[in-house]
Structures are given as C-alpha cells and as structure tokens.
XYZ file of C-alpha atoms in Angstrom:
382
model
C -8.153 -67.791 33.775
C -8.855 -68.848 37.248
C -10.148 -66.881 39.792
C -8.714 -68.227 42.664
C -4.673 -68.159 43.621
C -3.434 -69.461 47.037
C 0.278 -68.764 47.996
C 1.839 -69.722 51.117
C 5.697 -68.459 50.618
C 7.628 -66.425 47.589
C 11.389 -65.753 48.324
C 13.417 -63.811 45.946
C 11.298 -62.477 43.956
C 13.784 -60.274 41.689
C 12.033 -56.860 39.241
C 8.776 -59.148 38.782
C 5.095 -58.355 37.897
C 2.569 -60.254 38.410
C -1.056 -59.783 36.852
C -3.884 -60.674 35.137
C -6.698 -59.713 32.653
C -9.170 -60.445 35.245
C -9.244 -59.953 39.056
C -7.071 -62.678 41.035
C -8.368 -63.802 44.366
C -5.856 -64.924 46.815
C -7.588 -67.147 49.157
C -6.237 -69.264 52.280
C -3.518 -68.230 54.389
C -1.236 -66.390 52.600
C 2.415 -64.916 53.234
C 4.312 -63.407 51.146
C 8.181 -62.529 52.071
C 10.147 -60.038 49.675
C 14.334 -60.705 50.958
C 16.312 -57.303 50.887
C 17.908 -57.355 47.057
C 19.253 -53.855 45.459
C 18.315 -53.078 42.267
C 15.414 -55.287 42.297
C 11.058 -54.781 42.812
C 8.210 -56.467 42.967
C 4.558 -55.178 41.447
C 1.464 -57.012 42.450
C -1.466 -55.743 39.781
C -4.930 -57.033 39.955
C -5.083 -59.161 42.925
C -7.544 -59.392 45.630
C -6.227 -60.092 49.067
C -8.992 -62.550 51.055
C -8.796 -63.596 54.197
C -5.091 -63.775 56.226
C -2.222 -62.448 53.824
C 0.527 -60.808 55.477
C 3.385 -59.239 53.195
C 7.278 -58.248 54.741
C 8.758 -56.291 51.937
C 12.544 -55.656 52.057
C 13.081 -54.242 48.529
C 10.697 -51.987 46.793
C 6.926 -52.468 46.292
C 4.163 -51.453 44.055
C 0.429 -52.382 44.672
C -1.410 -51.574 41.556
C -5.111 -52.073 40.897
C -5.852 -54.232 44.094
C -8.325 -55.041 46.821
C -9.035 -56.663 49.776
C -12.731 -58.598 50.937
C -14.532 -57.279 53.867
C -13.486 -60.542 55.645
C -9.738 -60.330 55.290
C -6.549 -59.781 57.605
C -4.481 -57.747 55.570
C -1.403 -57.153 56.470
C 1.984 -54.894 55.163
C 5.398 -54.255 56.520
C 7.091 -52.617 54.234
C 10.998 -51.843 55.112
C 11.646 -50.338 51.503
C 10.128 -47.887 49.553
C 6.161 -48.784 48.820
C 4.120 -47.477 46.028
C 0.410 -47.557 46.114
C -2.113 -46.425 42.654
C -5.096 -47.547 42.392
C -6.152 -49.809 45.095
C -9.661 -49.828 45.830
C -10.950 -49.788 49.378
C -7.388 -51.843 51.061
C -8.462 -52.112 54.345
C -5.659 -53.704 56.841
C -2.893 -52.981 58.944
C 0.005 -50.852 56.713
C 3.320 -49.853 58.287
C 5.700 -48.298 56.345
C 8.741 -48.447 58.212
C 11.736 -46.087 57.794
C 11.393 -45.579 53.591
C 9.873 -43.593 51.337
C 5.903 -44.267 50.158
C 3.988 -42.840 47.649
C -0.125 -43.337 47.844
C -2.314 -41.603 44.510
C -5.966 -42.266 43.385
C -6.672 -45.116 46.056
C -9.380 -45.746 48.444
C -8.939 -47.268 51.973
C -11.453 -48.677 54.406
C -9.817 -49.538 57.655
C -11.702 -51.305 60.475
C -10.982 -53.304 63.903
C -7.675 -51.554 65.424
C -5.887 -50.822 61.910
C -4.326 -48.188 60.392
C -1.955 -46.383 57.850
C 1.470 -46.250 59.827
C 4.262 -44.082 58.870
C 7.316 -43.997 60.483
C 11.173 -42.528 60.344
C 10.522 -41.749 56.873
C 12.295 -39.174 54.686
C 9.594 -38.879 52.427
C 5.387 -39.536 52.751
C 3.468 -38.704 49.519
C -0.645 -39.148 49.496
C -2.270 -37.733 46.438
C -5.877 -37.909 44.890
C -7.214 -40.752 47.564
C -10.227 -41.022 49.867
C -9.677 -42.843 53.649
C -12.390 -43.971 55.835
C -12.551 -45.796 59.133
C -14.590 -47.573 61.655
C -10.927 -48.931 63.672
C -9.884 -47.858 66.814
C -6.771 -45.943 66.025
C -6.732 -42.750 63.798
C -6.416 -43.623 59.938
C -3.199 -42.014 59.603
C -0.472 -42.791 62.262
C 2.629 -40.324 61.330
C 5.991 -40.444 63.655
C 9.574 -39.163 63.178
C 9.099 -38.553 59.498
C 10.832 -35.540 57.693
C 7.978 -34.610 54.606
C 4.507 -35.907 54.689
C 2.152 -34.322 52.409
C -1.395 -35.127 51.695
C -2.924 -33.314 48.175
C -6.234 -33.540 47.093
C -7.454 -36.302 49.466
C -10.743 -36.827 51.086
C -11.152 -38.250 54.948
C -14.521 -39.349 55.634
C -16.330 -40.772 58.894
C -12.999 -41.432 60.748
C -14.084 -43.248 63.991
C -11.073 -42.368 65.858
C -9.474 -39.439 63.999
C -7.979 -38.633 60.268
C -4.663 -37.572 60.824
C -2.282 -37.914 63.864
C 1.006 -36.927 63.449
C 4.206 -36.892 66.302
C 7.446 -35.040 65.688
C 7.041 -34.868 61.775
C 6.389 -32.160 59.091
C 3.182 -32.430 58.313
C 1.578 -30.692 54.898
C -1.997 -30.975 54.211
C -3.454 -29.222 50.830
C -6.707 -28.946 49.564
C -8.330 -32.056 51.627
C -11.711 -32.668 52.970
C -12.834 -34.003 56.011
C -16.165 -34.513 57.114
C -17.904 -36.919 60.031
C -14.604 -37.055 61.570
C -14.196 -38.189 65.705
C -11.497 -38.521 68.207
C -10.954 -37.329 71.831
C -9.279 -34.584 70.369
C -8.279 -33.042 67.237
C -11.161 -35.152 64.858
C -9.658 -33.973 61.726
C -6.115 -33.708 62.283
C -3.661 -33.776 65.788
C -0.503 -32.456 65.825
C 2.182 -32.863 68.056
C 5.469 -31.844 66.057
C 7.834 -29.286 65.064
C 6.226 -28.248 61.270
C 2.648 -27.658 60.192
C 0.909 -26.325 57.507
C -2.904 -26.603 56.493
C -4.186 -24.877 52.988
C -7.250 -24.657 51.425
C -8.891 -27.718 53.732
C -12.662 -27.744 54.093
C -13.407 -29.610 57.562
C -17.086 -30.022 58.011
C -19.276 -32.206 60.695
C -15.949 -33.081 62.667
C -16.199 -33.725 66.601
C -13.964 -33.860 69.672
C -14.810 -34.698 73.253
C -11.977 -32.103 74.241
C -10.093 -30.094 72.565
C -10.254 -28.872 68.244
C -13.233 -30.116 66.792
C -11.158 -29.818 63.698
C -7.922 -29.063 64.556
C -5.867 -29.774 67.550
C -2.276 -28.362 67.973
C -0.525 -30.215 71.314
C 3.020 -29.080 71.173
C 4.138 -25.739 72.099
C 6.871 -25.676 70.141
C 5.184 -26.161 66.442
C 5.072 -23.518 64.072
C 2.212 -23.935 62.339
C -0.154 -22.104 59.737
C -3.441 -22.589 58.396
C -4.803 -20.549 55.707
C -7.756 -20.548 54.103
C -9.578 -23.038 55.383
C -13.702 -23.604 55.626
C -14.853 -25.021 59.205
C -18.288 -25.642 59.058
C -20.503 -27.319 62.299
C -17.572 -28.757 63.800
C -17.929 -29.271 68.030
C -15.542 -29.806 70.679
C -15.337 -29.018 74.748
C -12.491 -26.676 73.842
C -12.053 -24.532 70.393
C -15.108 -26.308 68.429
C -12.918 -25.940 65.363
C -9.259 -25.561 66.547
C -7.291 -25.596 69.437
C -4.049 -24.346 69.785
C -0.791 -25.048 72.051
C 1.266 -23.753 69.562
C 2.754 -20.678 67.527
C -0.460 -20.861 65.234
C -0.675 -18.203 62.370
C -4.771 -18.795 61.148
C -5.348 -16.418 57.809
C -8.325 -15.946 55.662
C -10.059 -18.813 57.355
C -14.201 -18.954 57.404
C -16.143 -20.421 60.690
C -20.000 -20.903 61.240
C -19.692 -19.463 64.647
C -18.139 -16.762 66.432
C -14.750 -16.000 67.284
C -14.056 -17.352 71.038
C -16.244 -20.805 70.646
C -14.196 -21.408 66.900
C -10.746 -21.181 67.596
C -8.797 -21.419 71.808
C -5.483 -20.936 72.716
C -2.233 -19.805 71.324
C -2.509 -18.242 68.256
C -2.678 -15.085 65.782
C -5.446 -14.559 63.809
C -5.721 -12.118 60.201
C -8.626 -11.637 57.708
C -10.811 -14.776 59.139
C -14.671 -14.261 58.654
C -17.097 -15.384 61.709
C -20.607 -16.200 61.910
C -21.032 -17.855 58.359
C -24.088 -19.177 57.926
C -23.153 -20.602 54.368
C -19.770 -21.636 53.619
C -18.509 -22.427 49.935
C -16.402 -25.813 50.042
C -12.503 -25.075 49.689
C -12.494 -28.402 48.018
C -15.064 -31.109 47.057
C -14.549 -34.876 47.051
C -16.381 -34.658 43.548
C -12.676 -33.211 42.697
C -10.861 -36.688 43.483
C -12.315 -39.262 41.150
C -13.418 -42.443 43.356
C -11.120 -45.691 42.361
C -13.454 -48.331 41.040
C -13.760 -52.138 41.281
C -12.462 -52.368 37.791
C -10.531 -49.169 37.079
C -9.599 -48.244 33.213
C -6.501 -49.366 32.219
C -3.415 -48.228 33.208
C 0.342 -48.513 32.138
C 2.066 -51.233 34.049
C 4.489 -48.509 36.163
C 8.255 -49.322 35.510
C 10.097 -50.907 38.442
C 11.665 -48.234 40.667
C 14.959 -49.075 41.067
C 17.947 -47.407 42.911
C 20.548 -45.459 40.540
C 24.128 -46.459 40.842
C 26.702 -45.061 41.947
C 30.306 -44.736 40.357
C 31.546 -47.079 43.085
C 29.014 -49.980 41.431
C 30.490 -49.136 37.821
C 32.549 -52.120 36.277
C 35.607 -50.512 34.963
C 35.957 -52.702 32.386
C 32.780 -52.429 31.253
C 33.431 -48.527 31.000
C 37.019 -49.418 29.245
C 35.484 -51.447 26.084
C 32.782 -48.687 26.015
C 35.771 -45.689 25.890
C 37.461 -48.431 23.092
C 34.651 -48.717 21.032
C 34.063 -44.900 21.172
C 37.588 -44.460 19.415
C 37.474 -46.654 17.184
C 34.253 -45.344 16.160
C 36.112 -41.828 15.985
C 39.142 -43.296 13.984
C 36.233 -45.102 11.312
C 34.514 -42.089 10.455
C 37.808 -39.745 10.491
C 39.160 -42.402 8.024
C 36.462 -42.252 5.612
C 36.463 -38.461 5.700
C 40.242 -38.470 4.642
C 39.032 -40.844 1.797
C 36.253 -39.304 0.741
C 38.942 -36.125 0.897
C 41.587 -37.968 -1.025
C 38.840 -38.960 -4.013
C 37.608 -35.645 -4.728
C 41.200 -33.904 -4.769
C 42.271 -36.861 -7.832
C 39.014 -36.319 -9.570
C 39.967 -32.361 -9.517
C 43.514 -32.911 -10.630
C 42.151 -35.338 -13.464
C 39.954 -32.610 -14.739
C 42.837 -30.220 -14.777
C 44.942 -32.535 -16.641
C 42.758 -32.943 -19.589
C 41.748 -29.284 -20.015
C 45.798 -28.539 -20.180
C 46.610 -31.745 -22.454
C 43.861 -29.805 -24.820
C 45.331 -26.658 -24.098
C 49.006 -28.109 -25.750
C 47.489 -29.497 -28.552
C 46.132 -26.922 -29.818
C 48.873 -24.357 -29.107
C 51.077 -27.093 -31.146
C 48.662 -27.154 -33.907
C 49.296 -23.270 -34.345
C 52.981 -24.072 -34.368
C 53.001 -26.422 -36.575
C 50.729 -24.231 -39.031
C 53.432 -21.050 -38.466
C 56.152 -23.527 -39.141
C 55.003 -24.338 -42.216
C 53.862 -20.889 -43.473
C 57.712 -19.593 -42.728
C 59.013 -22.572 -44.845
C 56.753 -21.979 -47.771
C 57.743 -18.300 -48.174
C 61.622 -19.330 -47.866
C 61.086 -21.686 -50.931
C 59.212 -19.132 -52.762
C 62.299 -16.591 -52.605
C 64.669 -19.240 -53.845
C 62.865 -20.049 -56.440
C 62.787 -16.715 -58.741
C-alpha cells in the first residue's frame, strides 16, 4: 500500500474510519474540515501528519494510533467531543473548544509556542499518557472547564510549565513531574475555584518566583494535596509550593525543611521534612510508553449522541408495538391448539376404555340371559 497520502479538503465525512495495515503519511498541505452533523464521527487510525495539516472538527473525533514528523505544523480545533488513544509523540497546536475530550496511553511532544488547550468544557479526561515540551506556553492550557482530571500521567522537561489551569476544577492523581520550569508554579499553577493533588511525585521542578512545584494564585481556591513526594524542587518563594489559597497539605514528604518547602496560606498535618531519600509516589515505569507501532487494538466504535424521544419516528414505534401483538396473538394461538389437541386425544382414550367397558358388561348379560332361559325349559319339560 502506499506510503504517502496528500489531502487538501474532506467535507461531510459521515461515521467513517479511515486506516491502514501500515503507517500512512500525509504529506503537502493538508486541511481537513469535519461540517457539524449529529449522529455522525470520524476516526483517523494510522496516519502520520507531515508538514502543514490543520483539522476543524464540528462533530466528534477519534485519533487512534497516529503521529506527527518533527517538521510538521499540526494543527486541531476541535468544536465537538475529541478522543485521543494511542498517538505517539503528536506534537502541535490542540484546542479543544467547549466539548468533552478524552486523552489515554498517548505521548505528546510540543515545541515552538504550542500547546494542549482546553476550554469551557464540561468534561477533560487524561489517562495513562506522558507530555513533554520545549514551546513557550505551558503544555496544558485549562480555562472555564467544569472536571479535568489527569490519572496516571507523566510530565517531563516542560520548558514553560506542566499544568496551568484558570477558573476550572482541576484533579491530578498519581502523576509525575520531573525537569519541569516556569516563572511560577513549574509543575502545576492554579488560579481557580477547585483543586485537588494525590499521590503526585514532583521531582527536579523550578520556578523563578513562586512554587517550585506548586503554585496556588487565587485566594479563593480550596484546594488539597495529600500525599505527595517533592524532591529538589527550587523557587524564590516556597521551593516546593506556594500558596494564596485555603490549602489543606497532608502526609506530604519534602527534602528540606519546613519554611523554605512550602509559603503562604495554608494548613499543614502529618508532612515529614528533611528527607534525604524519598520513595516515588508513582513511577513513569507505571504508564507504558506508546510506541511507533503499537500492538493492535480494536477499532473503537463511533461515539455517537443517544436520542431522545423527541427524535423517535412514531411510526416506526407503531409497526414495532404491531408486530409485538401479533407476535403475542401467534404464540397464544398455538397454545390454545396445542390445548385443544391434547384435551381430544384424552377424551379418545376415555371413549375406548368405556366402549370396552359395555361390551363386556353385555357379554355377562347375554350369558345370564341365557342361563335363566335354559332352566325355564328344563322345568317345562318334566
């Protein structure tokens, strides 16, 4: 199969995959426009973005098994729901704008001024992935979103910070950063109303300000962080966090002591100081890398919105409610038959048995009759 596929435009493209057995290179300038459709999707599997490709997607989206080269302009607006599994290191500009996403066992290597934007979306999902960056802007760029959650992911060598999140609810659970930097807040910045870190190692992170690992702007958040491993992490202010904000820190481990780890707002419980070795809450040997050529997978099923009772052709549902009873009548018929048989084969049987039953009580009639006879003649006859 060849190697090579160059697109410039593809409108309406309605619950489609496309794939192949081998990698698919698409090469030139590309541009590839998905027109808002309900009910419909579009999965690209295999395919290696090169040089400019820019996809709008207006109905939903799922990358599967893709790439991009080191010299391309990738880019994705996606204004329906996008699903992500599998890509290995997508580097490019991604906006996810107002809909849901869902990211698992992917890699990502941004560079130049890209990133991974998120915004006015109900739902953010990243699972079992590794970022990196060399760009300007922070990898993650989260704003106005109700739920984003990152599980199990690893953020390495983030140029200009991992995770920067504005008026959102922000979960992050068993992740590992390392090599992070930003001004402040390497690891992860928060300025927003909901917060919670668990189980996140952050190691080798640095800020020129303020949270080495962890910087917490807004006054107003309520966040938590428990059990989290800091480890070497530098910053002017709070070389592992920084606080603004109603900050609950519980059963946390730092290198150093108390005043240079964590500054500002905050209440501390059961956190352990001056750690010269600290275990790793998580490892990135726990999120298997995606691979060039990753095993084989099951082509995911098209996500596709459910309907509602206002789409439902009535009289679609009025032959189905038809057939139903006539179905009912069928089998209630054949039961009355079935009845009907077995009652005449009964009454048959009964009918012999008696028609037996008279014959022989005329038999021993007949025999008495004639017995009574022969003694009459035998008394006129002296």
């Amino acid at each position: 199969m060849m190697n090579k596929l160059s697109f410039l435009t593809w409108l309406a493209v309605v619950n489609t995959t496309i794939s192949s057995r081998s990698l698919l290179k698409m090469s030139d300038t590309s541009m590839l426009l998905l027109p808002r459709s309900s009910f419909s999707s579009l999965n690209l599997d295999r395919l290696n973005f090169a040089l400019t490709t820019k996809i709008v997607s207006y109905q939903t989206l799922l990358l599967t098994r893709c790439m991009t080269d080191k010299a391309s302009d990738f880019t994705l607006d996606a204004h329906a729901p996008l699903i992500i599994k599998q890509a290995y290191k997508l580097s490019g500009k991604i906006n996810a704008l107002g809909r849901d996403v869902t990211v698992s066992e992917s890699s990502f290597s941004l560079k130049d001024n890209n990133s991974f934007t998120v915004s006015n979306s109900k739902s953010a999902n990243y699972f079992s992935s590794h970022f990196t960056s060399t760009s300007t802007k922070p990898l993650f760029q989260i704003v106005d979103s109700d739920q984003v959650k990152f599980v199990s992911c690893n953020f390495s060598k983030a140029a200009s910070g991992g995770i920067k999140s504005f008026n959102s609810n922000l979960k992050v659970l068993h992740a590992y950063f390392q090599q992070c930097k930003a001004d402040s807040g390497a690891a992860i910045f928060v300025s927003g109303s909901e917060f919670k870190a668990e189980c996140i190692d952050v190691r080798n992170c640095e800020a020129i300000q303020k949270g080495g690992a962890i910087f917490i702007s807004s006054p107003e958040c309520a966040a938590s962080i428990l059990q989290g491993h800091f480890s070497e992490n530098k910053a002017g202010k709070g070389n592992s966090i920084f606080s603004r904000g109603n900050t609950n820190i519980i059963g946390c481990m730092f290198t150093s002591d108390r005043n240079a780890e964590i500054e500002g707002e905050f209440l501390e419980f059961q956190n352990l100081f001056l750690q010269s070795k600290i275990p790793k809450a998580f490892s990135p040997t726990q999120t298997p890398l995606a691979t060039r050529t990753p095993p084989p997978i099951i082509f995911p099923t098209p996500i596709e919105e459910q309907a509602t009772w206002s789409d439902v052709d009535t009289f679609t549902v009025l032959i189905i409610v038809i057939i139903a009873i006539v179905c009912i009548v069928f089998v209630i018929g054949i039961g009355f038959f079935v009845y009907w048989r077995m009652k005449k084969q009964r009454n048959t049987i009964y009918a012999s048995e008696k028609e037996a039953k008279d014959e022989n009580e005329m038999g021993t009639v007949e025999i008495k009759s004639k017995y009574s006879l022969s003694s009459v003649y035998e008394g006129l006859n002296p």
